[in-house]
């Protein structure tokens, strides 16, 4: 493939993914601001605790990562369900998903990859970071849970923008080793516990609401933040970039109020998006020109526009898929 | 851009299959948990399946590069191959329960130490190992599984065991176009600028194992304990102090030669993309003449230290691969431009008992003509020249010429000048013959390793807390 054609493709893809990202986040932001209810008790780390049977779960559609090497080979749509609660001092994520096989690496096995899940947060307030793990100006904090290994608190995107002194002060290696870096010991604030039963993973992740590290967002009662998910299936040899990911979601930690445990009810739109992803694999239309309309209409999302928007998102994702396929055929990674 | 590479030649006729190289390497580098199954250096018997089992079969393992419309592409991408080999492709590591030798009750038989699984400590039945088909053991089963037979006629392969065998010691080739490096999405693998050693940065690696699949020689080993991949480091801490690798120094057969070669970095991709039967030539063309004043000037301009240039002029690798063309790369068709070279075996025992039980020397001369050697040229060409038989023939002819030369001098009493006609036919001089004699026969001065330039010493980054 000629370099120019390739560059155009890259630009188109970048543009469309940004728009899709914005589109998705705007839709969900408008319709489903997911509430993290306040509960007046210690948060249970055990995924089998009755509390996790009572919380309202939000379903999150996930699509295969097809932009960068190494891409996911399995493009069938996936999903996960999650809930978030807090008790003033700590917040907890409960995440569950179906997976036919339990995959845990280690123990002398060489071709096993762990099932895993990750949640991504913006480090700074304001404009949302680039959905694919942030960038230098706008990094993301990621908690990654891996079967058999547990939770690791990571930072992505910030690696190359800081000088050695600044990096050292942040507890990072002076010379960045990768765009995704392990945060220092004092930032490893997540606790995790997981259960695999009846073809289903259930994972609880808990961290204090307050942060101890500048690259980990401080999330207090009353605060809102955005989150995005990624999930890996070990049985499909997924690791690193071979994964499926979601768009941004907004969550709000409820103010502490006595006897006020609200539940989340807004799951309807999410289901719509689920249908969206399923249609994606069949749709082949390319509507790159229409993307302009998306940016213009999204700020005022009304019921009628919403339908059109969802249609556009479908078309966009289809375009990305088609382009990514082209890209995959012709390129050598370097 | 001129670059320097420290590389190796192995002279296969001299390998006695003693595995000292593998054991010394293991004791120095991989004698630890997570790397039990890993042999950065291993020695295979050919014909045979090798380690891991049938590693040369890229349809199964997905290593190396493929040429698609003139462009190089990782085979794992072209195939959509994601899974690295399993422990079964290598072998289940085992130990022996030596305790039993001391604790067993006194009986009529000698006490025996039974094999135990190194991971579980349980007794196990050993059914496969890293060198299961050593010395053609079980050859009826395993030798036929050798992927290099594909291009041979059936009858040759059925008769093979009456015909030949040889050993093939293997390490990482520290390739010029390493597919392991390009396959790593985290860019954890790098090729050292100063000597071309290919290393995995253990602080960057997250154990994705794309490199394990991508290396066509299966010379990256995943450490299941640390969750990171590891590979042969060409004993770089030894190189830096002017010492050869452990496998080279400990080699009983003195088959290993090490030295610097200078090459043209800009033409690497071009050479790796050459048509199959020209791959060896293309790789040779990359290697520069260290005596050429222009090359020396450019090398200096490109920051290559004086001692590296001097070492390149004394390098057995330069002579054997480039100048004399007696050494060949292993499976150049994988297109990684491997920088460990092999002088193919002559295996020239030419007499065989005929039907009447008499020795039958089929040649008027004691030195055989190379097409009548015991090892099929085709088999060697499949292994060392992507099927180009001429390359193998050329190498073997020169080896035969040297033997002929010294026979004429030492047995027939000819003067060197007189005998040198057998050399000149193959473009060799008496000086070449003397050098070859010193290196190949006497095994002297087998390596020249330049110590590392102080200015190039890297600052070791502080480890992140984990
Ligand atoms: S032999 Fe394999 S591991 Fe070594 S440099 Fe070549 S591709 Fe990489
Ligand atoms: S030590 Fe030398 S002679 Fe012995 S097996 Fe290894 S390469 Fe061959």
PDB file of C-alpha atoms and ligand atoms in Angstrom, chain B residues 64 171-181 189 191 198 211 214-220 231-232 336-338, ligand 1:
ATOM      1  CA  UNK B  64       9.860 -15.570  10.707  1.00  0.00           C
ATOM      2  CA  UNK B 171      21.719 -20.636  19.906  1.00  0.00           C
ATOM      3  CA  UNK B 172      19.863 -17.405  19.165  1.00  0.00           C
ATOM      4  CA  UNK B 173      21.193 -16.102  15.858  1.00  0.00           C
ATOM      5  CA  UNK B 174      21.175 -12.430  16.897  1.00  0.00           C
ATOM      6  CA  UNK B 175      19.613 -11.764  13.531  1.00  0.00           C
ATOM      7  CA  UNK B 176      20.011  -8.601  11.470  1.00  0.00           C
ATOM      8  CA  UNK B 177      16.268  -8.566  10.739  1.00  0.00           C
ATOM      9  CA  UNK B 178      14.945 -10.167  13.928  1.00  0.00           C
ATOM     10  CA  UNK B 179      11.272 -11.062  13.720  1.00  0.00           C
ATOM     11  CA  UNK B 180      11.181 -11.407  17.528  1.00  0.00           C
ATOM     12  CA  UNK B 181      11.995  -7.713  17.799  1.00  0.00           C
ATOM     13  CA  UNK B 189      13.330  -6.177  22.373  1.00  0.00           C
ATOM     14  CA  UNK B 191      19.387  -4.941  19.022  1.00  0.00           C
ATOM     15  CA  UNK B 198      19.503  -8.952  20.599  1.00  0.00           C
ATOM     16  CA  UNK B 211       8.323 -12.886  20.177  1.00  0.00           C
ATOM     17  CA  UNK B 214       7.706 -14.844  15.852  1.00  0.00           C
ATOM     18  CA  UNK B 215      11.189 -16.313  16.303  1.00  0.00           C
ATOM     19  CA  UNK B 216      11.449 -18.996  13.617  1.00  0.00           C
ATOM     20  CA  UNK B 217      14.284 -20.671  15.565  1.00  0.00           C
ATOM     21  CA  UNK B 218      12.234 -20.821  18.764  1.00  0.00           C
ATOM     22  CA  UNK B 219      15.008 -19.149  20.681  1.00  0.00           C
ATOM     23  CA  UNK B 220      12.869 -16.963  22.916  1.00  0.00           C
ATOM     24  CA  UNK B 231      16.539 -15.420  25.457  1.00  0.00           C
ATOM     25  CA  UNK B 232      20.209 -16.077  24.759  1.00  0.00           C
ATOM     26  CA  UNK B 336      15.626 -12.867   9.650  1.00  0.00           C
ATOM     27  CA  UNK B 337      19.234 -12.767   8.385  1.00  0.00           C
ATOM     28  CA  UNK B 338      20.615 -14.999  11.142  1.00  0.00           C
TER      29      UNK B 338
HETATM   30  S1  LIG C   1      17.143 -16.174  16.470  1.00  0.00           S
HETATM   31 FE1  LIG C   1      15.058 -15.668  17.080  1.00  0.00          FE
HETATM   32  S2  LIG C   1      15.316 -14.724  19.104  1.00  0.00           S
HETATM   33 FE2  LIG C   1      17.322 -14.669  18.114  1.00  0.00          FE
HETATM   34  S3  LIG C   1      17.378 -12.651  17.114  1.00  0.00           S
HETATM   35 FE3  LIG C   1      16.681 -14.148  15.581  1.00  0.00          FE
HETATM   36  S4  LIG C   1      14.441 -13.988  15.676  1.00  0.00           S
HETATM   37 FE4  LIG C   1      15.222 -13.061  17.576  1.00  0.00          FE
END
